[in-house]
């Protein structure tokens, strides 16, 4: 497993900053930086309003004296000395256009060297689905020809001529072979650890996540059938004589259906609801008139336009798709009105699961339709392929969907339309997203000392949306229409179409994404930044030592420190490192190169944290290697016999922060922590875990921090550019909601290894740690999203801090983090010009360069609702809704949050039905929105919004924070896991089997399935799995001999075993966190955990099945329409 990652951001240009020596700055220990940015970021700090009047701070006159020759100092050769590029004009030679293809080769972008090419999973179009593809051909999105871009912006005719000399990529350092990993399991095992059992880390057996005994069904329903459902196989599709079908629409026939079932598994029994969980009266759905009236027979018959076999709420008018005939296995009526009555016995009056819109089919259709050709971004308003489709992107003027995905690529022209449709207008932005090896990372543009060219008024950066006029002497801003003089050094003639003749030689005139070198004006306090630092702070209290964490971390760091981020792989990283250990007190280490042995300095007064040593704390790894290694060898020994169980936490972060302040640099803290910080110190916490609050109006308090200390601390961290990553190793409640405040406010990450055991969790932890340390990131970042007149960014979601309404401040921003931005109208938009957005992220690179990364995106605007619906992306809408809901739980009762989600979606669909269901528009729209109900239901029944008895408060807080930074691909698989039937694996092919829907009835007893959701991988083994299959995978033909505790598959010498392990590795490589493998045998008790992820089924915490939820949505919609 290789976790290498090279800073993909322009690797080659990294030029070490000159003049870094120790701690030059005088201000050590100086006064605290006042909160907020005292005009440090000139360009960003304008008045809160979008438009800065007056002399632009960013537009300095000619390079005057003062400014150090920032950019000049480092010849950024990526554009080949003066070869053409954007430097100040040494434009002697005619712009040469280097070979277009200049491959940005090496793993620079590739997060892991050997990892198989970017998601081959989603590779080749499903062979077996050929038929389907044709049939669905008429259902593409965006079939209306997108209008050409506005003035000044047109798809470059020449395909993105690569401008510039080749990116000289260099081979990424490869991470040491895993063998280098600490093999010696640290002295653990002292405590008999409970076997991890749960998906997020494992509750102790004591808390039995899924008790076998069926607990009394909560208050919700009429008395529950304790008895297992009609035994036998039947019953699955929808369960047992259920009590209360969530929406009662479907009177479920307990009767036999055809699925498999087996002995009464607990899941088939009544849903288990924890005793103290007070569920809403109608689990899953708000009670109310609607539901009340629903208890009758299902609505379908009467609903015109909603025949039961239809695609959910939409498309009722849709004519039969030409040539579409029962394409998808098992989905006879997909996409068309039922040609014939469904097989389901009329008596049941429930939707046939095969007749409702299938995520799998939509995913496969998209692969077939859009996976073969590169997606070019030159056409405004074109929805990209789905995140599940593998495709190549060519930047022709708009940001790649890997950087920005929108909920709608055709925005309503005015707010009335927006309000009517209720479709959220948002963009999910991943500014430093890694790219696959065959795509070119953003070029770095250096305008020299004068810095980037910007609009005088709104400060938007030069981009393809600026229109040059008056022979090229001025340009008109596409965002605010203001006209700005072109500086003499940037002047260029226009061609007969009004385009600058150097258009395709300049990334900022022809591409959607690029970077600018920032000048000193863009630096905090107008000072070139120091290279950042990494500080490792290791809990050495009893639990942390006993579970092996301390030993593992120290051992790993010895090698990992050689792989710190760097821009030029041939040069050592500029990042300095420092080490602290702590329990109730803190130990700082002097690891200065000149020392023979490291020196420890203890700070026991944690009330007023300070750093006891200046010189020798932050060091260069190669210079101090011997001392550092000695320290890392000694730490586990020093604390091996500790009896100290108490820890502090606030002072730990303060210590790191103070050290960064002392060094006058930004940086990242890696905190390895094990317990609730109850020792007397600032930020001390108490155990407030109280599950009784779940389901009450006070539930929201569980997600809020218990003290305000950390909010204040987070603010200070942001000011300093101190990003905090937190690795938790808890054995009990640690209050993630509170401990997570600083990480989630500073762009950091939280990792959680509950009941950590070296033997089974080390691999996951080490892979996460390696990736986390090496991943490309920017420091001390601030992001601003500008928009064209008519809309503006009004709300932001993610891990960051905001001290005003426009600037998103990120102490750190790594390649995995997204920021979601919601837009609202403040005026009318025009169909002609569309709507523009520009995301600018100012950050310090790992070598200490100050840069601006720019992403531009133009979308269409429409006056017809049908156009809006046709160009929506459901996966992004769901990402937005999830983040919105997960944030809302901080302030509103969860029931209200759920209700409003359902409401808004019902309105979206009702509006579609009412306004767009005309024969002319039918057919296409459905593709975009028909999956809204199934995905929405997954969000509603997720652990944050509808917790089961097994889920801890910490896990909920953890997931809540995790989702807030997910990109669309991650949120998609998180809410709708991928389930692969391995018995269909073709070892000869590089493709993976077509996934099946997340429902138990799709599982065959004779099969073996792989399920992944970005956090976990399960291998489910059917009781009747073929012996050959088992032999190939496990090396035994006997089901009974499979060890359910294995966390990795045996490396057997047969093609199936090899291919399967490859698939698992490549699935892992696609995700930002390492997924531990769990083997689940059918009918084993662990199966209950697995079933939690079969999200189309009714869940045992009361979550509705997809079919039931769809019925409920129909009612809601009908209600709205009547
Ligand atoms: Zn402007």
Short mmCIF file of C-alpha atoms in Angstrom, two decimals, residues 506-686:
data_model
loop_
_atom_site.label_atom_id
_atom_site.label_comp_id
_atom_site.label_asym_id
_atom_site.label_seq_id
_atom_site.Cartn_x
_atom_site.Cartn_y
_atom_site.Cartn_z
CA UNK A 506 -1.97 32.35 -21.05
CA UNK A 507 -3.71 30.05 -18.63
CA UNK A 508 -5.56 32.92 -17.03
CA UNK A 509 -7.17 33.81 -20.34
CA UNK A 510 -8.11 30.41 -21.54
CA UNK A 511 -8.47 28.01 -18.66
CA UNK A 512 -10.81 27.40 -15.81
CA UNK A 513 -8.14 26.73 -13.20
CA UNK A 514 -4.64 28.09 -12.67
CA UNK A 515 -2.46 29.64 -10.03
CA UNK A 516 -0.85 33.01 -9.63
CA UNK A 517 2.27 33.73 -7.73
CA UNK A 518 1.25 36.10 -5.01
CA UNK A 519 3.34 39.08 -4.22
CA UNK A 520 4.30 40.29 -0.82
CA UNK A 521 1.11 42.29 -0.72
CA UNK A 522 -0.72 39.05 -0.30
CA UNK A 523 1.35 38.00 2.65
CA UNK A 524 0.45 38.39 6.24
CA UNK A 525 1.92 41.59 7.58
CA UNK A 526 3.46 42.10 4.17
CA UNK A 527 6.17 39.63 4.98
CA UNK A 528 7.18 36.66 2.95
CA UNK A 529 6.09 33.66 4.97
CA UNK A 530 8.41 31.23 6.62
CA UNK A 531 8.10 27.65 5.51
CA UNK A 532 5.49 25.88 7.60
CA UNK A 533 6.17 23.51 10.46
CA UNK A 534 4.69 20.22 11.58
CA UNK A 535 4.45 19.56 15.29
CA UNK A 536 3.70 16.11 16.64
CA UNK A 537 2.01 16.05 20.03
CA UNK A 538 1.72 12.61 21.52
CA UNK A 539 -0.41 11.57 24.45
CA UNK A 540 1.73 9.33 26.67
CA UNK A 541 -0.83 8.60 29.35
CA UNK A 542 -1.57 5.05 30.43
CA UNK A 543 -4.17 4.23 27.82
CA UNK A 544 -2.15 5.60 24.96
CA UNK A 545 0.89 3.60 25.96
CA UNK A 546 -1.02 0.42 26.71
CA UNK A 547 -2.95 0.23 23.50
CA UNK A 548 0.25 0.52 21.55
CA UNK A 549 -0.40 3.89 20.00
CA UNK A 550 2.69 5.58 21.39
CA UNK A 551 5.02 2.89 20.18
CA UNK A 552 3.46 2.78 16.76
CA UNK A 553 3.52 6.52 16.24
CA UNK A 554 7.14 6.86 17.31
CA UNK A 555 8.27 3.98 15.19
CA UNK A 556 6.43 5.24 12.15
CA UNK A 557 7.61 8.80 12.43
CA UNK A 558 11.19 7.69 12.05
CA UNK A 559 10.52 6.86 8.43
CA UNK A 560 7.60 9.12 7.75
CA UNK A 561 9.61 12.23 8.40
CA UNK A 562 11.48 11.57 5.20
CA UNK A 563 8.30 12.07 3.27
CA UNK A 564 7.13 15.43 4.36
CA UNK A 565 5.41 17.41 1.63
CA UNK A 566 7.70 19.15 -0.78
CA UNK A 567 7.22 20.79 -4.08
CA UNK A 568 10.28 19.55 -5.75
CA UNK A 569 10.86 15.91 -5.06
CA UNK A 570 14.54 16.34 -5.53
CA UNK A 571 14.85 18.82 -2.80
CA UNK A 572 14.40 18.24 0.86
CA UNK A 573 11.21 19.40 2.40
CA UNK A 574 11.37 22.83 3.95
CA UNK A 575 8.99 21.83 6.64
CA UNK A 576 10.47 21.89 10.09
CA UNK A 577 9.32 19.51 12.78
CA UNK A 578 8.92 19.56 16.53
CA UNK A 579 7.87 17.08 19.20
CA UNK A 580 5.83 17.23 22.37
CA UNK A 581 4.56 14.48 24.61
CA UNK A 582 1.97 14.99 27.31
CA UNK A 583 -0.37 13.59 29.89
CA UNK A 584 -1.26 16.03 32.67
CA UNK A 585 1.89 17.96 31.93
CA UNK A 586 3.70 18.72 28.72
CA UNK A 587 7.17 17.64 27.68
CA UNK A 588 8.95 19.63 25.02
CA UNK A 589 12.00 18.25 23.30
CA UNK A 590 15.09 19.97 22.17
CA UNK A 591 16.31 18.06 19.15
CA UNK A 592 18.88 20.48 17.91
CA UNK A 593 21.38 18.91 15.56
CA UNK A 594 24.32 19.73 17.73
CA UNK A 595 23.03 17.77 20.70
CA UNK A 596 24.17 14.26 21.38
CA UNK A 597 20.87 13.39 22.96
CA UNK A 598 17.49 15.04 22.92
CA UNK A 599 16.62 17.11 25.92
CA UNK A 600 13.26 17.12 27.61
CA UNK A 601 11.75 20.19 29.21
CA UNK A 602 8.68 19.73 31.29
CA UNK A 603 6.00 22.33 31.62
CA UNK A 604 3.74 21.47 34.47
CA UNK A 605 2.01 24.78 34.76
CA UNK A 606 -0.53 24.15 32.08
CA UNK A 607 -2.68 27.09 33.03
CA UNK A 608 -0.62 29.51 31.02
CA UNK A 609 1.07 27.63 28.30
CA UNK A 610 4.35 28.76 26.86
CA UNK A 611 7.12 27.12 24.92
CA UNK A 612 10.13 26.65 27.13
CA UNK A 613 12.68 26.54 24.41
CA UNK A 614 13.15 28.53 21.31
CA UNK A 615 16.18 27.16 19.68
CA UNK A 616 16.09 23.48 18.94
CA UNK A 617 12.39 22.86 19.12
CA UNK A 618 11.53 23.20 15.44
CA UNK A 619 14.26 21.64 13.38
CA UNK A 620 15.09 20.48 9.94
CA UNK A 621 14.71 16.72 9.75
CA UNK A 622 17.86 15.89 7.91
CA UNK A 623 20.00 18.08 10.09
CA UNK A 624 18.66 16.66 13.31
CA UNK A 625 17.99 13.14 12.15
CA UNK A 626 20.14 11.39 14.69
CA UNK A 627 18.73 13.29 17.62
CA UNK A 628 15.18 12.83 16.41
CA UNK A 629 15.59 9.12 15.96
CA UNK A 630 17.04 8.83 19.37
CA UNK A 631 14.08 10.71 20.78
CA UNK A 632 11.57 8.56 18.97
CA UNK A 633 13.30 5.46 20.26
CA UNK A 634 13.25 6.75 23.78
CA UNK A 635 9.72 8.02 24.11
CA UNK A 636 8.01 4.62 24.29
CA UNK A 637 10.55 3.45 26.84
CA UNK A 638 10.33 6.53 28.95
CA UNK A 639 6.61 6.16 29.43
CA UNK A 640 6.30 2.41 29.30
CA UNK A 641 5.47 2.16 32.97
CA UNK A 642 3.41 5.25 33.33
CA UNK A 643 0.50 5.19 35.72
CA UNK A 644 -0.80 8.53 34.69
CA UNK A 645 -4.29 8.22 33.30
CA UNK A 646 -5.32 11.85 33.15
CA UNK A 647 -4.72 14.09 30.22
CA UNK A 648 -5.03 17.70 29.22
CA UNK A 649 -6.02 18.82 25.76
CA UNK A 650 -6.42 22.58 25.52
CA UNK A 651 -2.85 23.27 26.63
CA UNK A 652 -1.58 20.81 24.07
CA UNK A 653 -3.00 22.82 21.23
CA UNK A 654 -1.90 26.01 22.91
CA UNK A 655 1.62 24.65 23.08
CA UNK A 656 1.69 23.94 19.37
CA UNK A 657 0.15 27.28 18.62
CA UNK A 658 2.68 29.13 20.74
CA UNK A 659 5.51 27.29 19.07
CA UNK A 660 4.27 28.36 15.66
CA UNK A 661 3.87 31.90 16.84
CA UNK A 662 7.39 31.83 18.18
CA UNK A 663 8.64 30.61 14.84
CA UNK A 664 6.44 33.08 13.04
CA UNK A 665 5.12 30.46 10.69
CA UNK A 666 2.02 28.56 9.81
CA UNK A 667 1.86 24.85 10.27
CA UNK A 668 0.01 21.79 11.30
CA UNK A 669 -0.32 20.05 14.63
CA UNK A 670 -0.71 16.30 14.69
CA UNK A 671 -2.31 15.47 18.01
CA UNK A 672 -2.51 11.82 19.07
CA UNK A 673 -4.96 11.70 21.90
CA UNK A 674 -6.67 9.00 23.93
CA UNK A 675 -9.06 10.27 26.55
CA UNK A 676 -11.46 12.86 27.86
CA UNK A 677 -9.25 15.68 29.17
CA UNK A 678 -10.32 15.77 32.78
CA UNK A 679 -7.08 16.99 34.32
CA UNK A 680 -7.18 20.48 35.77
CA UNK A 681 -6.32 22.80 32.91
CA UNK A 682 -7.86 25.22 30.49
CA UNK A 683 -10.30 23.34 28.30
CA UNK A 684 -10.93 20.69 30.91
CA UNK A 685 -14.03 18.66 30.15
CA UNK A 686 -16.47 16.56 32.03
#
